[in-house]
mmCIF file of C-alpha atoms in Angstrom:
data_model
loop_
_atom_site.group_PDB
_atom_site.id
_atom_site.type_symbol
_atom_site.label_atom_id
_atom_site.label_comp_id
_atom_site.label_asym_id
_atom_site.label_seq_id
_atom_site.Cartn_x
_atom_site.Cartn_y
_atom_site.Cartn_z
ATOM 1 C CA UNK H 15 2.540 -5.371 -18.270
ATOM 2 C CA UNK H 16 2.841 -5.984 -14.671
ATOM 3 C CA UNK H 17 4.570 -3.272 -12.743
ATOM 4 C CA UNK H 18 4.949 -5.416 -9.665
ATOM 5 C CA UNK H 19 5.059 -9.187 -9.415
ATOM 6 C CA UNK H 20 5.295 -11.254 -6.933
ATOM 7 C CA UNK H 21 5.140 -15.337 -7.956
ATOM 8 C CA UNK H 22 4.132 -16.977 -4.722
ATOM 9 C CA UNK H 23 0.584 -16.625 -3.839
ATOM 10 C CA UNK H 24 0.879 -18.682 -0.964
ATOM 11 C CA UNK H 25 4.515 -19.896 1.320
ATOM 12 C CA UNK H 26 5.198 -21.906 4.239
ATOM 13 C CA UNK H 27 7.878 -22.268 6.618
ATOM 14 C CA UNK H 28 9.138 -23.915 9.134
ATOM 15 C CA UNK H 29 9.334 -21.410 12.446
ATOM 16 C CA UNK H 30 13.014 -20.334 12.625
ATOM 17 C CA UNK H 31 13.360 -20.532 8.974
ATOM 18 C CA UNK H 32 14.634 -18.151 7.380
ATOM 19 C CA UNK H 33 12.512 -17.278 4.382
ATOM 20 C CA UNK H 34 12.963 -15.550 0.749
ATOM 21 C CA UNK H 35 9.877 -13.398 -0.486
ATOM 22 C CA UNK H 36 10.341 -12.948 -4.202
ATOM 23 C CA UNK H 37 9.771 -9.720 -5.776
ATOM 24 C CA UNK H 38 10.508 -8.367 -9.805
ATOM 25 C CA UNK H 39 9.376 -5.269 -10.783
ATOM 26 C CA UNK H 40 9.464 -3.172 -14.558
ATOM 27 C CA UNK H 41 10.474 0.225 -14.877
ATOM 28 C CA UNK H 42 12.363 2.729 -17.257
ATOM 29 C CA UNK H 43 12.753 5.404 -14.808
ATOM 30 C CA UNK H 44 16.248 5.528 -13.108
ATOM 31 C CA UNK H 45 15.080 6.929 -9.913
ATOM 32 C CA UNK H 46 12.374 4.716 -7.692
ATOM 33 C CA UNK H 47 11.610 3.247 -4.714
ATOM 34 C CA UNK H 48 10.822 0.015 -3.532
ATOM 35 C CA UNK H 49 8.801 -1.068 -0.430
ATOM 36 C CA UNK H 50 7.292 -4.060 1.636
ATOM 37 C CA UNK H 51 4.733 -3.866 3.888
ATOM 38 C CA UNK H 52 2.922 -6.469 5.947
ATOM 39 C CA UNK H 53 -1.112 -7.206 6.151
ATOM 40 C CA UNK H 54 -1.536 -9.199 9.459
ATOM 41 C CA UNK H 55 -4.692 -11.028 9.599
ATOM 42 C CA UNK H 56 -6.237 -7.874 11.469
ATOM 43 C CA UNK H 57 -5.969 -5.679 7.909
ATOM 44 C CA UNK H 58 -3.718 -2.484 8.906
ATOM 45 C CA UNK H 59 -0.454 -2.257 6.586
ATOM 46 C CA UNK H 60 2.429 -2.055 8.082
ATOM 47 C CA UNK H 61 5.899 -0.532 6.547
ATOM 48 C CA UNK H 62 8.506 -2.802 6.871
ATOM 49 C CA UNK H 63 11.721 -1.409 5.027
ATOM 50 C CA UNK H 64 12.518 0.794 1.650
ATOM 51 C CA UNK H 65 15.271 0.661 -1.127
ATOM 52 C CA UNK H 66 15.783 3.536 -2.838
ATOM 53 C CA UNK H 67 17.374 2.537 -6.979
ATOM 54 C CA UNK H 68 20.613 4.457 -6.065
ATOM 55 C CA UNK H 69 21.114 3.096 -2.514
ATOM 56 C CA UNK H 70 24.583 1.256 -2.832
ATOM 57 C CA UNK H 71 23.657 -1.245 -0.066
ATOM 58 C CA UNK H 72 21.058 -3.740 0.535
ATOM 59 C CA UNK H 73 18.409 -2.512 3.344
ATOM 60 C CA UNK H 74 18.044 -4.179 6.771
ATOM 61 C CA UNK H 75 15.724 -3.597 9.421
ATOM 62 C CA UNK H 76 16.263 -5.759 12.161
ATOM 63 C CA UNK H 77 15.448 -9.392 10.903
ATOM 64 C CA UNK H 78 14.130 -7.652 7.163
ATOM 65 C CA UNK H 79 16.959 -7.316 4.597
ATOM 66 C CA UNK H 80 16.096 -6.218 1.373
ATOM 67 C CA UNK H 81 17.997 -8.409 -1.309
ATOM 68 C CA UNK H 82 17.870 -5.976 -4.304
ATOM 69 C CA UNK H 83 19.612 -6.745 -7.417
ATOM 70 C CA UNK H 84 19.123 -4.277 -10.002
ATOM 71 C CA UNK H 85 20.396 -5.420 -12.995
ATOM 72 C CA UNK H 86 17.932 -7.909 -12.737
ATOM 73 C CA UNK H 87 14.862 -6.081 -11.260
ATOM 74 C CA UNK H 88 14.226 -7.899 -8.432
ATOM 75 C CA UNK H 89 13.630 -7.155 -4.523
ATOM 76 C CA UNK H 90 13.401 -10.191 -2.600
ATOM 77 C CA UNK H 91 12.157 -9.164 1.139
ATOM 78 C CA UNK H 92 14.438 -12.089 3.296
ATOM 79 C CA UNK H 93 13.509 -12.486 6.884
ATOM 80 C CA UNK H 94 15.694 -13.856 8.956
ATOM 81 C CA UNK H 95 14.739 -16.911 11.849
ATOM 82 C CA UNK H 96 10.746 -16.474 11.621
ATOM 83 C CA UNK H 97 8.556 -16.204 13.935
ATOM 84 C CA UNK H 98 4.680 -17.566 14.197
ATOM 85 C CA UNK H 99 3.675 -13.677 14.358
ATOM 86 C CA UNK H 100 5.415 -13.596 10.732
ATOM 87 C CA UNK H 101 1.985 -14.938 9.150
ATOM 88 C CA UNK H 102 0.752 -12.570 6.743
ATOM 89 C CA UNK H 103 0.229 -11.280 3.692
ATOM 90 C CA UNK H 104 3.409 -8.993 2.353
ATOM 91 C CA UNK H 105 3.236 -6.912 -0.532
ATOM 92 C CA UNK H 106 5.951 -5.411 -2.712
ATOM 93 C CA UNK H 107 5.438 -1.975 -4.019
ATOM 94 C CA UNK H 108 7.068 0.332 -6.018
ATOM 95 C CA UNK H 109 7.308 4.620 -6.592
ATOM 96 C CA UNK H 110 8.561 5.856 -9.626
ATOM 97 C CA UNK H 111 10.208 8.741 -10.578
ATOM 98 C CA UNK H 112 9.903 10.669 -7.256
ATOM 99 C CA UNK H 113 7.315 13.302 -9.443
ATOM 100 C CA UNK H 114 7.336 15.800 -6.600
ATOM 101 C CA UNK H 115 3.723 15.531 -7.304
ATOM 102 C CA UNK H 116 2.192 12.407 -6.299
ATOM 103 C CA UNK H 117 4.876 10.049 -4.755
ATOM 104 C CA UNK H 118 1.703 7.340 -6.122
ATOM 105 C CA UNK H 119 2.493 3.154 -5.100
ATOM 106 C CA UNK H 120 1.646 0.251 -7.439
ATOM 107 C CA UNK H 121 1.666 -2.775 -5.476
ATOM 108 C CA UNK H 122 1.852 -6.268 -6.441
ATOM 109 C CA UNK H 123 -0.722 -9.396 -5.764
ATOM 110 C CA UNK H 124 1.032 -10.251 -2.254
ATOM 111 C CA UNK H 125 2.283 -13.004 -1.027
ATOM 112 C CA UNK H 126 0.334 -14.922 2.113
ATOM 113 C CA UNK H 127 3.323 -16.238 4.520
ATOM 114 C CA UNK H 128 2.403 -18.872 7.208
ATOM 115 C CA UNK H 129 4.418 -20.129 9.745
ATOM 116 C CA UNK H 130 4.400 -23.223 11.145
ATOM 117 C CA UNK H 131 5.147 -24.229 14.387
ATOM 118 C CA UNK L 13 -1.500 11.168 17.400
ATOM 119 C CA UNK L 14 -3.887 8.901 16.177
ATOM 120 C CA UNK L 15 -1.879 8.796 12.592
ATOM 121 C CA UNK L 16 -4.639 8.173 9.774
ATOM 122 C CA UNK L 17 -8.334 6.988 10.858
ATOM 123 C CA UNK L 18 -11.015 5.821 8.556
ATOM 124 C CA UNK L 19 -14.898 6.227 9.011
ATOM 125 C CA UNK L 20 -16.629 3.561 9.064
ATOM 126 C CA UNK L 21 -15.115 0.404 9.511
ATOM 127 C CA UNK L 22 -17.842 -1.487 8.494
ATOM 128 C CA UNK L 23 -20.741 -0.758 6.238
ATOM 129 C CA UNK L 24 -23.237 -2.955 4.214
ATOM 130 C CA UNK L 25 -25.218 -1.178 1.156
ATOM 131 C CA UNK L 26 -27.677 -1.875 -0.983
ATOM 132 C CA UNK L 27 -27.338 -1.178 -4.952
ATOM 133 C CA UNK L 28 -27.685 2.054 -5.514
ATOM 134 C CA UNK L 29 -27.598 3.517 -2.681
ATOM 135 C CA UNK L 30 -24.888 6.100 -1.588
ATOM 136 C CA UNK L 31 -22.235 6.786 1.020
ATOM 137 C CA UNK L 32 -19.477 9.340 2.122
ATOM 138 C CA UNK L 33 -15.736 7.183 3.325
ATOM 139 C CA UNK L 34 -14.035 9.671 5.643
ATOM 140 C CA UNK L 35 -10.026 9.659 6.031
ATOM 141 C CA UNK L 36 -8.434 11.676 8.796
ATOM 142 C CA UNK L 37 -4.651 12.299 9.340
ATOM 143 C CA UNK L 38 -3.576 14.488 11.685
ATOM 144 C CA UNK L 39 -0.100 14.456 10.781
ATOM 145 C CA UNK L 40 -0.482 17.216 8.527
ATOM 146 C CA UNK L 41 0.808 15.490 5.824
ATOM 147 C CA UNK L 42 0.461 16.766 2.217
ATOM 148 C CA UNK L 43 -0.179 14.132 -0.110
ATOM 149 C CA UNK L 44 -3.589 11.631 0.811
ATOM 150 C CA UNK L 45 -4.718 8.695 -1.137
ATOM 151 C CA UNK L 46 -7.363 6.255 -1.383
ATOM 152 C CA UNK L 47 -6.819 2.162 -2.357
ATOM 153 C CA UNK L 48 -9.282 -0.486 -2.625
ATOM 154 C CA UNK L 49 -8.325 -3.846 -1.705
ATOM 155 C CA UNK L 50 -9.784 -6.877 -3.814
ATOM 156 C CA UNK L 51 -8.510 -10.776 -3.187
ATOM 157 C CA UNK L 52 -5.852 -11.702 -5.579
ATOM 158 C CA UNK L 53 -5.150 -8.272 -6.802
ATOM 159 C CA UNK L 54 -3.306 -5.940 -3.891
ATOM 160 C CA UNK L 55 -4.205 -2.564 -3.573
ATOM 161 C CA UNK L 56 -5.306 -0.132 -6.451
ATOM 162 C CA UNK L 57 -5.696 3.609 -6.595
ATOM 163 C CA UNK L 58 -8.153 5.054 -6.505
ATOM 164 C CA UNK L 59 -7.777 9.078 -6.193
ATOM 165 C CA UNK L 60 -5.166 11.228 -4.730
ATOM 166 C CA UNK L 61 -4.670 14.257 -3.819
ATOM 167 C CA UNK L 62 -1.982 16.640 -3.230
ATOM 168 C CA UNK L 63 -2.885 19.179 -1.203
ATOM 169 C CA UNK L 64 -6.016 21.108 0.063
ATOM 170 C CA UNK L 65 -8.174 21.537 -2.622
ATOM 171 C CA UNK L 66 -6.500 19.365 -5.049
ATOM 172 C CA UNK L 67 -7.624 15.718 -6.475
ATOM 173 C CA UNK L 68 -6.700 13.638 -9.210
ATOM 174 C CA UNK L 69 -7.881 10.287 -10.446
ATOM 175 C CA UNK L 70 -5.488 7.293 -10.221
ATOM 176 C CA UNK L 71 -5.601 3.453 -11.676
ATOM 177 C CA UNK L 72 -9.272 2.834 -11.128
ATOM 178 C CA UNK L 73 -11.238 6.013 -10.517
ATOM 179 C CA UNK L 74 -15.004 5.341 -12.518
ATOM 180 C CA UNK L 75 -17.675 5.204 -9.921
ATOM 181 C CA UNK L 76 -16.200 7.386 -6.848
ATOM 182 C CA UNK L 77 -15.680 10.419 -6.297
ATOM 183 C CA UNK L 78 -13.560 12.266 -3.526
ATOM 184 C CA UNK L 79 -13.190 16.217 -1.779
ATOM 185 C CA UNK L 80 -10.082 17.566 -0.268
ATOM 186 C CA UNK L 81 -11.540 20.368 1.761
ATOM 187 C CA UNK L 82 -9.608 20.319 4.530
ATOM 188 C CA UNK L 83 -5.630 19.349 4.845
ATOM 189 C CA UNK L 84 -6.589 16.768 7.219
ATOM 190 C CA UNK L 85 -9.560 14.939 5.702
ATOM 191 C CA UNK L 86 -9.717 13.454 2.494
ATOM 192 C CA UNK L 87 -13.483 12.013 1.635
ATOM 193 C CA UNK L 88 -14.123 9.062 -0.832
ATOM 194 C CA UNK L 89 -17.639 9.206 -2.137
ATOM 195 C CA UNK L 90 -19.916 6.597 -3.708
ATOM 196 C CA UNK L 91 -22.431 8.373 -5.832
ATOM 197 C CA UNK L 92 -24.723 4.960 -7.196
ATOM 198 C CA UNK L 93 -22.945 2.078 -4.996
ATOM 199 C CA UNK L 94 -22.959 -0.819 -7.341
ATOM 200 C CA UNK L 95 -21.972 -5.030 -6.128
ATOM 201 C CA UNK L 96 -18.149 -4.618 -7.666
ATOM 202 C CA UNK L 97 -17.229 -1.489 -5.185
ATOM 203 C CA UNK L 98 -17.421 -4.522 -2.551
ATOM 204 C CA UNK L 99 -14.031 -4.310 -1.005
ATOM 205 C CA UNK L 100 -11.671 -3.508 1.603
ATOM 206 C CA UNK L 101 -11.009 0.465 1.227
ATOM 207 C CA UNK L 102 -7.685 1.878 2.598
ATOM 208 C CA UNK L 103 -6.713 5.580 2.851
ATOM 209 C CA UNK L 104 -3.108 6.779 3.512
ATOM 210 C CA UNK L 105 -0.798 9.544 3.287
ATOM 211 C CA UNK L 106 2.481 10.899 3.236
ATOM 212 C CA UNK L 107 4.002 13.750 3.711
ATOM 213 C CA UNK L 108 5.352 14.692 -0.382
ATOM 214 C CA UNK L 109 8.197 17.087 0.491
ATOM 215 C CA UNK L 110 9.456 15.477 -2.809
ATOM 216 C CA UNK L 111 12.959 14.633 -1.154
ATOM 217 C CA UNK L 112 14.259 11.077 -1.411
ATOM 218 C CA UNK L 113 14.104 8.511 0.786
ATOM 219 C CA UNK L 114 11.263 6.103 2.446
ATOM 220 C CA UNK L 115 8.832 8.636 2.903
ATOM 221 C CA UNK L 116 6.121 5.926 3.461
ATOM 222 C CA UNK L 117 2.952 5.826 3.040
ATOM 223 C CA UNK L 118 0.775 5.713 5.946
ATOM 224 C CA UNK L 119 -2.311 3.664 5.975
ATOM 225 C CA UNK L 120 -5.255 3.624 8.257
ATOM 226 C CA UNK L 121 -7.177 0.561 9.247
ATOM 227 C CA UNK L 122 -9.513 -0.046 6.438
ATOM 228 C CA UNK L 123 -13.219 -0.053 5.694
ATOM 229 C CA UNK L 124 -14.812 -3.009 4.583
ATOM 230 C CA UNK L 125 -18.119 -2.267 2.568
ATOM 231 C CA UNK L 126 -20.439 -4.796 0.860
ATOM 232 C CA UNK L 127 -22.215 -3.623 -1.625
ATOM 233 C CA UNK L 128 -25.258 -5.801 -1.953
#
């Protein structure tokens, strides 16, 4: 089974759009992490914001919120009015039971976001 | 603080042939790791390690091989190259103090190698 999935190979939006990445993930540990990070077209990976399982609020980092519901294993990355350098590929990704002895990421297919103008 | 650099960034081989990947951090963080990159599928692991002198294999380890001599460098090797080890490679680390939060995994640019 899937660890990470994300549904939506390919999105796009309208610039100034606000716009919903959808993540699920499957796990039976209680304590993980969830991340997104951004591939520009250029290839580096770029961290864009965390959610820890027992954080009580949602994460934001400046126009990335983090829409995590639990119950229903999802993490939605939601960025706010986008902009044309918001074209990319985004992946979810998830750590598992901090192990204190690899602190390993599965990721999931991506999603490739384009803007339009 | 040039974070994590990778060595080469480009490289064509031919079957068979074989080739060291070099990752460098000089963050001195702990933990490094090595991803491939194929369309359609995100990024797998590879190996890891965590620490000097320590590796381990992660999701899709058969045909590499890797060396933690130093803290700071972490090399991927291809022994027998072969046409399916075409794809973007990605090394990155983290510092593994084991406390919670972020702690995110930094990633250096990539190497692209075609096997051929």
């Amino acid at each position: 089974a899937q660890k990470i999935t994300q549904t939506q190979p390919g999105m796009f939006v309208q610039e100034k759009e606000a716009v919903t990445l959808d993540c699920t993930y499957d796990t039976s540990d209680p304590s993980y992490g969830l991340f997104w990070y951004k591939q520009p077209s250029s290839g580096e990976m770029i961290f864009l914001i965390y959610q820890g399982s027992y954080d009580q609020q949602n994460a934001t980092e400046g126009r990335y919120s983090l829409n995590f519901q639990k119950a229903r294993k999802s993490a939605n990355l939601v960025i706010s009015a986008s902009q044309l350098g918001d074209s990319a590929m985004y992946f979810c990704a998830m750590r598992e039971a901090p192990n204190f002895g690899n602190e390993k990421l599965t990721f999931g297919t991506g999603t490739r976001l384009t803007i339009i103008p | 603080n040039a974070g994590v650099t990778q060595t080469p960034k480009f490289r064509v081989l031919k079957t068979g042939q074989s080739m060291t990947l070099l990752c460098a951090q000089d963050m001195n963080h702990e933990y490094m790791y090595w991803y491939r990159q194929d369309p359609g599928m995100g990024l797998r692991l590879i190996h890891y390690s965590v620490g000097e002198g320590t590796t381990a294999k992660g999701e899709v380890p058969d045909g590499y091989n890797v060396s933690r001599l130093k803290k700071q460098n972490f090399l991927l090797g291809l022994e027998s190259a072969a046409p399916s080890q075409t794809s973007v490679y990605f090394c990155a680390s983290i510092q593994g103090d084991g406390l919670a939060g972020p702690n995110e995994q930094f990633f250096g640019p990539g190497t692209r190698l075609t096997v051929l």
